[in-house]
PDB file of C-alpha atoms in Angstrom:
ATOM      1  CA  MET X  71     -82.201  51.172 -21.210  1.00 32.00           C
ATOM      2  CA  ARG X  72     -85.851  51.934 -20.439  1.00 36.00           C
ATOM      3  CA  ARG X  73     -87.406  49.325 -18.219  1.00 37.00           C
ATOM      4  CA  THR X  74     -90.383  47.462 -19.711  1.00 40.00           C
ATOM      5  CA  TYR X  75     -93.028  47.490 -17.026  1.00 44.00           C
ATOM      6  CA  TYR X  76     -95.386  45.194 -18.934  1.00 47.00           C
ATOM      7  CA  SER X  77     -93.520  42.028 -19.788  1.00 55.00           C
ATOM      8  CA  LEU X  78     -93.818  38.273 -20.018  1.00 58.00           C
ATOM      9  CA  ALA X  79     -90.978  35.826 -19.468  1.00 63.00           C
ATOM     10  CA  THR X  80     -90.742  32.048 -19.264  1.00 64.00           C
ATOM     11  CA  ASN X  81     -88.544  29.814 -17.153  1.00 72.00           C
ATOM     12  CA  GLY X  82     -88.999  26.129 -17.928  1.00 71.00           C
ATOM     13  CA  ASN X  83     -92.662  25.307 -17.453  1.00 86.00           C
ATOM     14  CA  GLU X  84     -93.416  28.546 -15.569  1.00 91.00           C
ATOM     15  CA  ALA X  85     -94.174  32.017 -16.869  1.00 90.00           C
ATOM     16  CA  SER X  86     -94.146  35.459 -15.249  1.00 90.00           C
ATOM     17  CA  ILE X  87     -96.233  38.435 -16.340  1.00 90.00           C
ATOM     18  CA  ASN X  88     -95.650  41.972 -15.036  1.00 90.00           C
ATOM     19  CA  ILE X  89     -98.594  44.377 -15.242  1.00 90.00           C
ATOM     20  CA  TYR X  90     -97.116  47.626 -13.952  1.00 91.00           C
ATOM     21  CA  GLY X  91     -99.234  50.180 -15.768  1.00 86.00           C
ATOM     22  CA  ASP X  92    -102.685  51.121 -17.008  1.00 91.00           C
ATOM     23  CA  ILE X  93    -105.238  48.682 -18.415  1.00 89.00           C
ATOM     24  CA  THR X  94    -106.200  50.204 -21.758  1.00 88.00           C
ATOM     25  CA  SER X  95    -107.218  49.376 -25.315  1.00 83.00           C
ATOM     26  CA  TYR X  96    -104.504  51.756 -26.562  1.00 76.00           C
ATOM     27  CA  PRO X  97    -101.475  50.507 -24.632  1.00 69.00           C
ATOM     28  CA  TRP X  98     -98.119  52.231 -24.481  1.00 63.00           C
ATOM     29  CA  GLU X  99     -96.119  49.182 -23.492  1.00 63.00           C
ATOM     30  CA  ALA X 100     -92.891  51.103 -22.914  1.00 59.00           C
ATOM     31  CA  HIS X 101     -94.661  52.762 -19.983  1.00 60.00           C
ATOM     32  CA  GLY X 102     -96.268  49.597 -18.666  1.00 61.00           C
ATOM     33  CA  ASP X 103     -99.715  49.746 -20.270  1.00 66.00           C
ATOM     34  CA  VAL X 104    -101.415  46.471 -21.165  1.00 78.00           C
ATOM     35  CA  SER X 105    -104.412  45.551 -23.313  1.00 79.00           C
ATOM     36  CA  ALA X 106    -106.457  42.368 -23.476  1.00 81.00           C
ATOM     37  CA  VAL X 107    -105.299  41.793 -27.068  1.00 79.00           C
ATOM     38  CA  ASN X 108    -101.618  42.016 -26.182  1.00 78.00           C
ATOM     39  CA  LEU X 109    -101.900  39.817 -23.121  1.00 82.00           C
ATOM     40  CA  SER X 110    -104.013  37.203 -24.906  1.00 82.00           C
ATOM     41  CA  LYS X 111    -101.421  36.949 -27.665  1.00 79.00           C
ATOM     42  CA  ARG X 112     -98.647  36.553 -25.116  1.00 78.00           C
ATOM     43  CA  LEU X 113    -100.597  33.806 -23.343  1.00 81.00           C
ATOM     44  CA  GLU X 114    -100.969  31.924 -26.631  1.00 79.00           C
ATOM     45  CA  GLU X 115     -97.220  32.167 -27.182  1.00 77.00           C
ATOM     46  CA  LEU X 116     -96.511  30.499 -23.851  1.00 78.00           C
ATOM     47  CA  GLY X 117     -97.329  27.020 -25.048  1.00 75.00           C
ATOM     48  CA  GLU X 118     -97.610  24.336 -22.379  1.00 81.00           C
ATOM     49  CA  VAL X 119     -96.775  25.907 -19.033  1.00 89.00           C
ATOM     50  CA  SER X 120     -98.037  24.640 -15.695  1.00 92.00           C
ATOM     51  CA  LYS X 121     -97.725  27.854 -13.661  1.00 94.00           C
ATOM     52  CA  ILE X 122     -98.253  31.529 -14.418  1.00 94.00           C
ATOM     53  CA  HIS X 123     -97.191  34.257 -11.990  1.00 95.00           C
ATOM     54  CA  VAL X 124     -98.872  37.632 -12.514  1.00 95.00           C
ATOM     55  CA  TYR X 125     -97.330  40.641 -10.732  1.00 95.00           C
ATOM     56  CA  ILE X 126     -99.611  43.679 -10.521  1.00 95.00           C
ATOM     57  CA  ASN X 127     -99.032  47.339  -9.727  1.00 95.00           C
ATOM     58  CA  SER X 128    -101.743  49.320 -11.490  1.00 94.00           C
ATOM     59  CA  TYR X 129    -104.262  52.076 -10.880  1.00 95.00           C
ATOM     60  CA  GLY X 130    -106.691  50.257 -13.211  1.00 93.00           C
ATOM     61  CA  GLY X 131    -108.180  51.451 -16.480  1.00 92.00           C
ATOM     62  CA  GLU X 132    -110.851  50.297 -18.906  1.00 92.00           C
ATOM     63  CA  VAL X 133    -113.374  47.827 -17.518  1.00 94.00           C
ATOM     64  CA  ALA X 134    -113.807  45.915 -20.784  1.00 93.00           C
ATOM     65  CA  GLU X 135    -110.051  45.325 -21.135  1.00 93.00           C
ATOM     66  CA  GLY X 136    -109.708  44.268 -17.499  1.00 93.00           C
ATOM     67  CA  LEU X 137    -112.603  41.811 -17.665  1.00 95.00           C
ATOM     68  CA  ALA X 138    -111.146  40.225 -20.809  1.00 93.00           C
ATOM     69  CA  ILE X 139    -107.737  39.818 -19.105  1.00 92.00           C
ATOM     70  CA  TYR X 140    -109.435  38.341 -16.020  1.00 95.00           C
ATOM     71  CA  ASN X 141    -111.293  35.775 -18.131  1.00 94.00           C
ATOM     72  CA  ALA X 142    -108.229  34.927 -20.244  1.00 92.00           C
ATOM     73  CA  LEU X 143    -106.258  34.091 -17.106  1.00 94.00           C
ATOM     74  CA  LYS X 144    -109.138  32.141 -15.569  1.00 95.00           C
ATOM     75  CA  ARG X 145    -109.510  30.123 -18.757  1.00 92.00           C
ATOM     76  CA  HIS X 146    -105.847  29.137 -18.986  1.00 91.00           C
ATOM     77  CA  LYS X 147    -104.964  25.564 -18.035  1.00 91.00           C
ATOM     78  CA  ALA X 148    -101.995  26.660 -15.923  1.00 93.00           C
ATOM     79  CA  LYS X 149    -102.261  27.381 -12.230  1.00 96.00           C
ATOM     80  CA  VAL X 150    -102.311  31.169 -11.886  1.00 96.00           C
ATOM     81  CA  THR X 151    -100.886  33.045  -8.917  1.00 98.00           C
ATOM     82  CA  THR X 152    -101.474  36.779  -8.786  1.00 98.00           C
ATOM     83  CA  TYR X 153     -99.328  39.114  -6.679  1.00 98.00           C
ATOM     84  CA  CYS X 154    -100.212  42.637  -5.575  1.00 98.00           C
ATOM     85  CA  ASP X 155     -96.836  44.388  -5.590  1.00 96.00           C
ATOM     86  CA  GLY X 156     -98.173  47.880  -4.889  1.00 96.00           C
ATOM     87  CA  PHE X 157    -101.680  48.932  -5.904  1.00 97.00           C
ATOM     88  CA  ALA X 158    -104.247  46.692  -7.544  1.00 97.00           C
ATOM     89  CA  ALA X 159    -106.873  49.386  -7.912  1.00 97.00           C
ATOM     90  CA  SER X 160    -110.167  49.554  -9.759  1.00 97.00           C
ATOM     91  CA  ILE X 161    -110.257  47.004 -12.619  1.00 96.00           C
ATOM     92  CA  ALA X 162    -106.728  45.853 -11.699  1.00 96.00           C
ATOM     93  CA  SER X 163    -108.253  44.445  -8.497  1.00 98.00           C
ATOM     94  CA  VAL X 164    -110.523  42.295 -10.693  1.00 97.00           C
ATOM     95  CA  ILE X 165    -107.473  40.978 -12.572  1.00 96.00           C
ATOM     96  CA  PHE X 166    -105.954  40.183  -9.174  1.00 98.00           C
ATOM     97  CA  MET X 167    -108.993  37.980  -8.469  1.00 98.00           C
ATOM     98  CA  ALA X 168    -108.086  35.755 -11.447  1.00 97.00           C
ATOM     99  CA  GLY X 169    -105.437  33.965  -9.406  1.00 97.00           C
ATOM    100  CA  ASP X 170    -105.965  30.496  -7.980  1.00 97.00           C
ATOM    101  CA  LYS X 171    -103.642  31.872  -5.321  1.00 97.00           C
ATOM    102  CA  ARG X 172    -103.758  35.597  -4.593  1.00 98.00           C
ATOM    103  CA  VAL X 173    -100.788  37.000  -2.695  1.00 98.00           C
ATOM    104  CA  MET X 174    -100.485  40.487  -1.232  1.00 97.00           C
ATOM    105  CA  SER X 175     -97.317  42.065   0.043  1.00 95.00           C
ATOM    106  CA  GLU X 176     -97.463  43.633   3.508  1.00 95.00           C
ATOM    107  CA  ALA X 177     -96.917  46.979   1.776  1.00 95.00           C
ATOM    108  CA  SER X 178     -99.710  46.798  -0.807  1.00 97.00           C
ATOM    109  CA  LEU X 179    -103.349  47.796  -1.237  1.00 98.00           C
ATOM    110  CA  LEU X 180    -106.458  46.837  -3.179  1.00 98.00           C
ATOM    111  CA  MET X 181    -109.034  49.446  -4.152  1.00 98.00           C
ATOM    112  CA  VAL X 182    -112.579  48.677  -5.311  1.00 98.00           C
ATOM    113  CA  HIS X 183    -115.251  51.035  -6.603  1.00 97.00           C
ATOM    114  CA  ASN X 184    -118.197  51.259  -8.975  1.00 97.00           C
ATOM    115  CA  ALA X 185    -117.675  51.754 -12.694  1.00 95.00           C
ATOM    116  CA  TRP X 186    -117.793  55.368 -13.775  1.00 93.00           C
ATOM    117  CA  THR X 187    -117.833  57.340 -17.012  1.00 92.00           C
ATOM    118  CA  VAL X 188    -118.084  60.828 -18.469  1.00 91.00           C
ATOM    119  CA  GLY X 189    -121.178  61.499 -20.537  1.00 91.00           C
ATOM    120  CA  ILE X 190    -123.294  64.104 -22.251  1.00 93.00           C
ATOM    121  CA  GLY X 191    -126.886  63.999 -23.372  1.00 94.00           C
ATOM    122  CA  ASN X 192    -130.438  64.672 -22.320  1.00 95.00           C
ATOM    123  CA  SER X 193    -132.024  63.387 -19.132  1.00 95.00           C
ATOM    124  CA  ALA X 194    -133.175  60.119 -20.703  1.00 96.00           C
ATOM    125  CA  GLU X 195    -129.720  59.418 -22.119  1.00 95.00           C
ATOM    126  CA  LEU X 196    -128.019  60.169 -18.797  1.00 95.00           C
ATOM    127  CA  ARG X 197    -130.472  57.933 -16.915  1.00 95.00           C
ATOM    128  CA  LYS X 198    -129.662  55.137 -19.347  1.00 96.00           C
ATOM    129  CA  GLN X 199    -125.956  55.689 -18.798  1.00 95.00           C
ATOM    130  CA  ALA X 200    -126.490  55.317 -15.041  1.00 95.00           C
ATOM    131  CA  ASP X 201    -128.388  52.056 -15.572  1.00 96.00           C
ATOM    132  CA  ASP X 202    -125.655  50.813 -17.899  1.00 96.00           C
ATOM    133  CA  LEU X 203    -122.999  51.597 -15.299  1.00 96.00           C
ATOM    134  CA  ASP X 204    -124.881  49.488 -12.749  1.00 96.00           C
ATOM    135  CA  LYS X 205    -124.765  46.537 -15.139  1.00 96.00           C
ATOM    136  CA  ILE X 206    -121.085  47.064 -15.921  1.00 96.00           C
ATOM    137  CA  THR X 207    -120.303  47.150 -12.203  1.00 97.00           C
ATOM    138  CA  ARG X 208    -122.247  43.918 -11.847  1.00 96.00           C
ATOM    139  CA  ALA X 209    -119.570  42.057 -13.831  1.00 96.00           C
ATOM    140  CA  SER X 210    -116.888  43.120 -11.344  1.00 96.00           C
ATOM    141  CA  ILE X 211    -119.105  42.110  -8.414  1.00 97.00           C
ATOM    142  CA  GLU X 212    -119.367  38.599  -9.858  1.00 96.00           C
ATOM    143  CA  ALA X 213    -115.569  38.333 -10.003  1.00 96.00           C
ATOM    144  CA  TYR X 214    -115.306  39.372  -6.350  1.00 97.00           C
ATOM    145  CA  LYS X 215    -118.150  37.059  -5.293  1.00 96.00           C
ATOM    146  CA  ALA X 216    -116.411  34.039  -6.835  1.00 95.00           C
ATOM    147  CA  HIS X 217    -113.774  34.192  -4.085  1.00 93.00           C
ATOM    148  CA  SER X 218    -114.991  36.499  -1.328  1.00 95.00           C
ATOM    149  CA  THR X 219    -116.471  35.436   1.988  1.00 94.00           C
ATOM    150  CA  LEU X 220    -118.580  38.603   1.931  1.00 96.00           C
ATOM    151  CA  SER X 221    -122.212  38.757   0.888  1.00 96.00           C
ATOM    152  CA  GLU X 222    -123.218  40.569  -2.271  1.00 96.00           C
ATOM    153  CA  ASP X 223    -124.622  43.473  -0.256  1.00 97.00           C
ATOM    154  CA  GLU X 224    -121.360  43.788   1.687  1.00 97.00           C
ATOM    155  CA  ILE X 225    -119.360  43.830  -1.562  1.00 97.00           C
ATOM    156  CA  LYS X 226    -121.686  46.493  -2.995  1.00 97.00           C
ATOM    157  CA  ALA X 227    -121.174  48.582   0.138  1.00 98.00           C
ATOM    158  CA  LEU X 228    -117.393  48.428  -0.345  1.00 98.00           C
ATOM    159  CA  LEU X 229    -117.759  49.528  -3.978  1.00 98.00           C
ATOM    160  CA  ASP X 230    -120.172  52.344  -3.096  1.00 97.00           C
ATOM    161  CA  ALA X 231    -117.682  53.678  -0.541  1.00 97.00           C
ATOM    162  CA  GLU X 232    -114.737  53.438  -2.996  1.00 97.00           C
ATOM    163  CA  THR X 233    -112.794  51.381  -0.480  1.00 98.00           C
ATOM    164  CA  TRP X 234    -109.055  50.910  -0.024  1.00 98.00           C
ATOM    165  CA  ILE X 235    -108.383  47.440   1.398  1.00 98.00           C
ATOM    166  CA  LEU X 236    -105.389  46.537   3.540  1.00 98.00           C
ATOM    167  CA  PRO X 237    -103.665  43.137   3.122  1.00 97.00           C
ATOM    168  CA  GLU X 238    -105.079  41.676   6.351  1.00 97.00           C
ATOM    169  CA  GLU X 239    -108.560  42.912   5.398  1.00 98.00           C
ATOM    170  CA  ALA X 240    -108.212  41.350   1.947  1.00 98.00           C
ATOM    171  CA  LEU X 241    -107.302  38.062   3.615  1.00 97.00           C
ATOM    172  CA  GLU X 242    -110.331  38.332   5.910  1.00 97.00           C
ATOM    173  CA  TYR X 243    -112.674  39.154   3.008  1.00 97.00           C
ATOM    174  CA  GLY X 244    -111.342  36.281   0.867  1.00 97.00           C
ATOM    175  CA  PHE X 245    -109.921  38.619  -1.780  1.00 98.00           C
ATOM    176  CA  ALA X 246    -106.406  37.392  -0.943  1.00 98.00           C
ATOM    177  CA  THR X 247    -105.286  33.884   0.012  1.00 97.00           C
ATOM    178  CA  LYS X 248    -101.974  34.939   1.575  1.00 97.00           C
ATOM    179  CA  VAL X 249    -100.156  37.973   2.939  1.00 97.00           C
ATOM    180  CA  GLU X 250     -96.443  37.755   2.215  1.00 93.00           C
ATOM    181  CA  LYS X 251     -94.482  39.049   5.185  1.00 86.00           C
ATOM    182  CA  THR X 252     -90.952  40.340   4.704  1.00 77.00           C
ATOM    183  CA  GLU X 253     -88.454  39.246   7.342  1.00 71.00           C
ATOM    184  CA  ASN X 254     -86.069  41.997   8.390  1.00 65.00           C
ATOM    185  CA  LYS X 255     -83.230  40.388  10.328  1.00 58.00           C
ATOM    186  CA  HIS X 256     -80.585  43.080  10.156  1.00 58.00           C
ATOM    187  CA  ALA X 257     -81.727  46.386   8.690  1.00 53.00           C
ATOM    188  CA  SER X 258     -83.318  48.919  11.007  1.00 54.00           C
ATOM    189  CA  GLN X 259     -84.662  52.431  10.576  1.00 57.00           C
ATOM    190  CA  SER X 260     -85.296  52.835  14.298  1.00 59.00           C
ATOM    191  CA  VAL X 261     -83.322  55.712  15.844  1.00 61.00           C
ATOM    192  CA  ARG X 262     -84.155  54.359  19.276  1.00 64.00           C
ATOM    193  CA  GLN X 263     -82.643  50.942  18.494  1.00 67.00           C
ATOM    194  CA  SER X 264     -79.539  52.548  17.011  1.00 64.00           C
ATOM    195  CA  LEU X 265     -79.036  54.757  20.063  1.00 65.00           C
ATOM    196  CA  VAL X 266     -79.523  51.856  22.463  1.00 67.00           C
ATOM    197  CA  ALA X 267     -76.967  49.765  20.556  1.00 69.00           C
ATOM    198  CA  LEU X 268     -74.475  52.657  20.550  1.00 71.00           C
ATOM    199  CA  ILE X 269     -74.884  53.368  24.261  1.00 73.00           C
ATOM    200  CA  LYS X 270     -74.590  49.686  25.158  1.00 73.00           C
ATOM    201  CA  GLY X 271     -71.290  49.546  23.301  1.00 72.00           C
ATOM    202  CA  LYS X 272     -69.974  52.689  24.991  1.00 71.00           C
ATOM    203  CA  ALA X 273     -71.017  51.494  28.460  1.00 69.00           C
ATOM    204  CA  ARG X 274     -69.427  48.101  27.878  1.00 74.00           C
ATOM    205  CA  ALA X 275     -66.164  49.728  26.722  1.00 71.00           C
ATOM    206  CA  ALA X 276     -66.117  51.986  29.804  1.00 68.00           C
ATOM    207  CA  GLU X 277     -66.614  48.990  32.115  1.00 68.00           C
ATOM    208  CA  GLU X 278     -63.780  47.095  30.424  1.00 68.00           C
ATOM    209  CA  ASP X 279     -61.491  50.110  30.905  1.00 66.00           C
ATOM    210  CA  ASP X 280     -62.362  50.135  34.620  1.00 63.00           C
ATOM    211  CA  GLU X 281     -61.460  46.450  34.945  1.00 62.00           C
ATOM    212  CA  GLU X 282     -58.108  46.952  33.221  1.00 61.00           C
ATOM    213  CA  GLU X 283     -57.190  49.803  35.600  1.00 57.00           C
ATOM    214  CA  VAL X 284     -57.533  47.683  38.797  1.00 55.00           C
ATOM    215  CA  GLU X 285     -53.934  46.982  39.932  1.00 55.00           C
ATOM    216  CA  PRO X 286     -53.130  43.538  41.432  1.00 56.00           C
ATOM    217  CA  GLU X 287     -52.271  43.425  45.157  1.00 57.00           C
ATOM    218  CA  ALA X 288     -48.567  43.236  45.954  1.00 55.00           C
ATOM    219  CA  ASP X 289     -47.158  39.874  47.120  1.00 56.00           C
ATOM    220  CA  PRO X 290     -45.945  40.355  50.754  1.00 54.00           C
ATOM    221  CA  GLU X 291     -43.178  37.779  50.250  1.00 57.00           C
ATOM    222  CA  GLU X 292     -41.823  39.546  47.229  1.00 55.00           C
ATOM    223  CA  LYS X 293     -39.029  41.928  48.043  1.00 55.00           C
ATOM    224  CA  PRO X 294     -39.329  45.368  46.564  1.00 54.00           C
ATOM    225  CA  GLU X 295     -36.777  46.155  43.949  1.00 56.00           C
ATOM    226  CA  ASP X 296     -34.155  48.710  44.772  1.00 56.00           C
ATOM    227  CA  GLU X 297     -35.277  52.044  43.599  1.00 55.00           C
ATOM    228  CA  PRO X 298     -32.817  53.742  41.288  1.00 53.00           C
ATOM    229  CA  GLU X 299     -31.101  56.777  42.658  1.00 55.00           C
ATOM    230  CA  ASP X 300     -32.433  60.057  41.502  1.00 54.00           C
ATOM    231  CA  ASN X 301     -30.332  61.600  38.797  1.00 54.00           C
ATOM    232  CA  PRO X 302     -30.740  65.339  38.866  1.00 51.00           C
ATOM    233  CA  GLU X 303     -29.526  65.582  35.282  1.00 53.00           C
ATOM    234  CA  GLU X 304     -32.348  63.389  33.941  1.00 52.00           C
ATOM    235  CA  ASP X 305     -35.954  64.583  33.895  1.00 54.00           C
ATOM    236  CA  PRO X 306     -38.015  61.780  32.289  1.00 51.00           C
ATOM    237  CA  GLU X 307     -41.557  62.587  31.156  1.00 53.00           C
ATOM    238  CA  GLU X 308     -44.138  60.932  33.351  1.00 52.00           C
ATOM    239  CA  ASP X 309     -47.123  59.244  31.687  1.00 52.00           C
ATOM    240  CA  PRO X 310     -50.320  60.855  32.925  1.00 53.00           C
ATOM    241  CA  GLU X 311     -52.466  58.355  34.787  1.00 56.00           C
ATOM    242  CA  GLU X 312     -56.198  58.299  34.131  1.00 53.00           C
ATOM    243  CA  ASP X 313     -58.254  59.192  37.149  1.00 58.00           C
ATOM    244  CA  PRO X 314     -60.234  56.028  38.078  1.00 58.00           C
ATOM    245  CA  GLU X 315     -63.000  58.200  39.502  1.00 60.00           C
ATOM    246  CA  GLU X 316     -63.334  60.007  36.154  1.00 59.00           C
ATOM    247  CA  SER X 317     -63.530  56.661  34.295  1.00 57.00           C
ATOM    248  CA  ASN X 318     -66.170  55.408  36.719  1.00 64.00           C
ATOM    249  CA  ASN X 319     -68.180  58.577  36.159  1.00 65.00           C
ATOM    250  CA  ALA X 320     -68.037  57.997  32.388  1.00 62.00           C
ATOM    251  CA  SER X 321     -69.355  54.462  32.844  1.00 63.00           C
ATOM    252  CA  GLN X 322     -72.169  55.714  35.048  1.00 68.00           C
ATOM    253  CA  MET X 323     -72.981  58.426  32.504  1.00 68.00           C
ATOM    254  CA  TRP X 324     -73.366  55.947  29.647  1.00 66.00           C
ATOM    255  CA  THR X 325     -75.383  53.548  31.821  1.00 67.00           C
ATOM    256  CA  GLY X 326     -77.705  56.371  32.893  1.00 67.00           C
ATOM    257  CA  LEU X 327     -78.166  57.543  29.325  1.00 66.00           C
ATOM    258  CA  PHE X 328     -78.913  53.970  28.208  1.00 62.00           C
ATOM    259  CA  ASN X 329     -81.595  53.602  30.900  1.00 66.00           C
ATOM    260  CA  ALA X 330     -83.125  56.915  29.829  1.00 61.00           C
ATOM    261  CA  ILE X 331     -83.266  55.876  26.159  1.00 60.00           C
ATOM    262  CA  LYS X 332     -84.960  52.584  27.093  1.00 57.00           C
ATOM    263  CA  ASN X 333     -87.897  54.543  28.481  1.00 59.00           C
ATOM    264  CA  ILE X 334     -88.426  56.593  25.307  1.00 57.00           C
TER     265      ILE X 334
END
């Protein structure tokens, strides 16, 4: 079954919205697209909910659609928490700002820039388009200003530079209220840690073998048992004894290798 990347689900008095696609007036919901009309209708269908969780992973899309979604979420009576699950880029970063709480994963990014378009026309028409774009960008700046600790000029500088913003930077700028850290208690992708653990185990096993091979001292009061007479007809197979010096060398080898790995 194809996964629906744009979806809304309720659980008691809470609702969750996934926006995992483009923001467009012609949405293809099966591929995660979302429009202001669709989302507004879904919000109306929620009824009385006290919390709305909005999960975002989007490259952005149409400014008009994004601003309408931002305002619809801001207007809702429920407490809204927005989550950046991957990218909240362009107008999707404005939707992210609609949250009363704005949470970024450690592995996520915001991206802000000025509005842009493709146009044709004479010089007067193109100059007007540039002026219009400045006004359209102004609406996004107001959304950022409502929460950011940055000045308007600093926000404009970020937009002019088409800036990617890390979670800790977003927290510093006021764009995010929390960075959600993932605890990793067991899993490891570190080759160094794996090698150290392996060598520790090998060295420990070698040391235990050495301890087992130490023979107890003979009791002087204990009489030695009579040795059986040699029977020339019998030739029993003798168990080969492990050379203690060889075992000690193995232990030293593993210990040396462990110490070398520690310094990598």
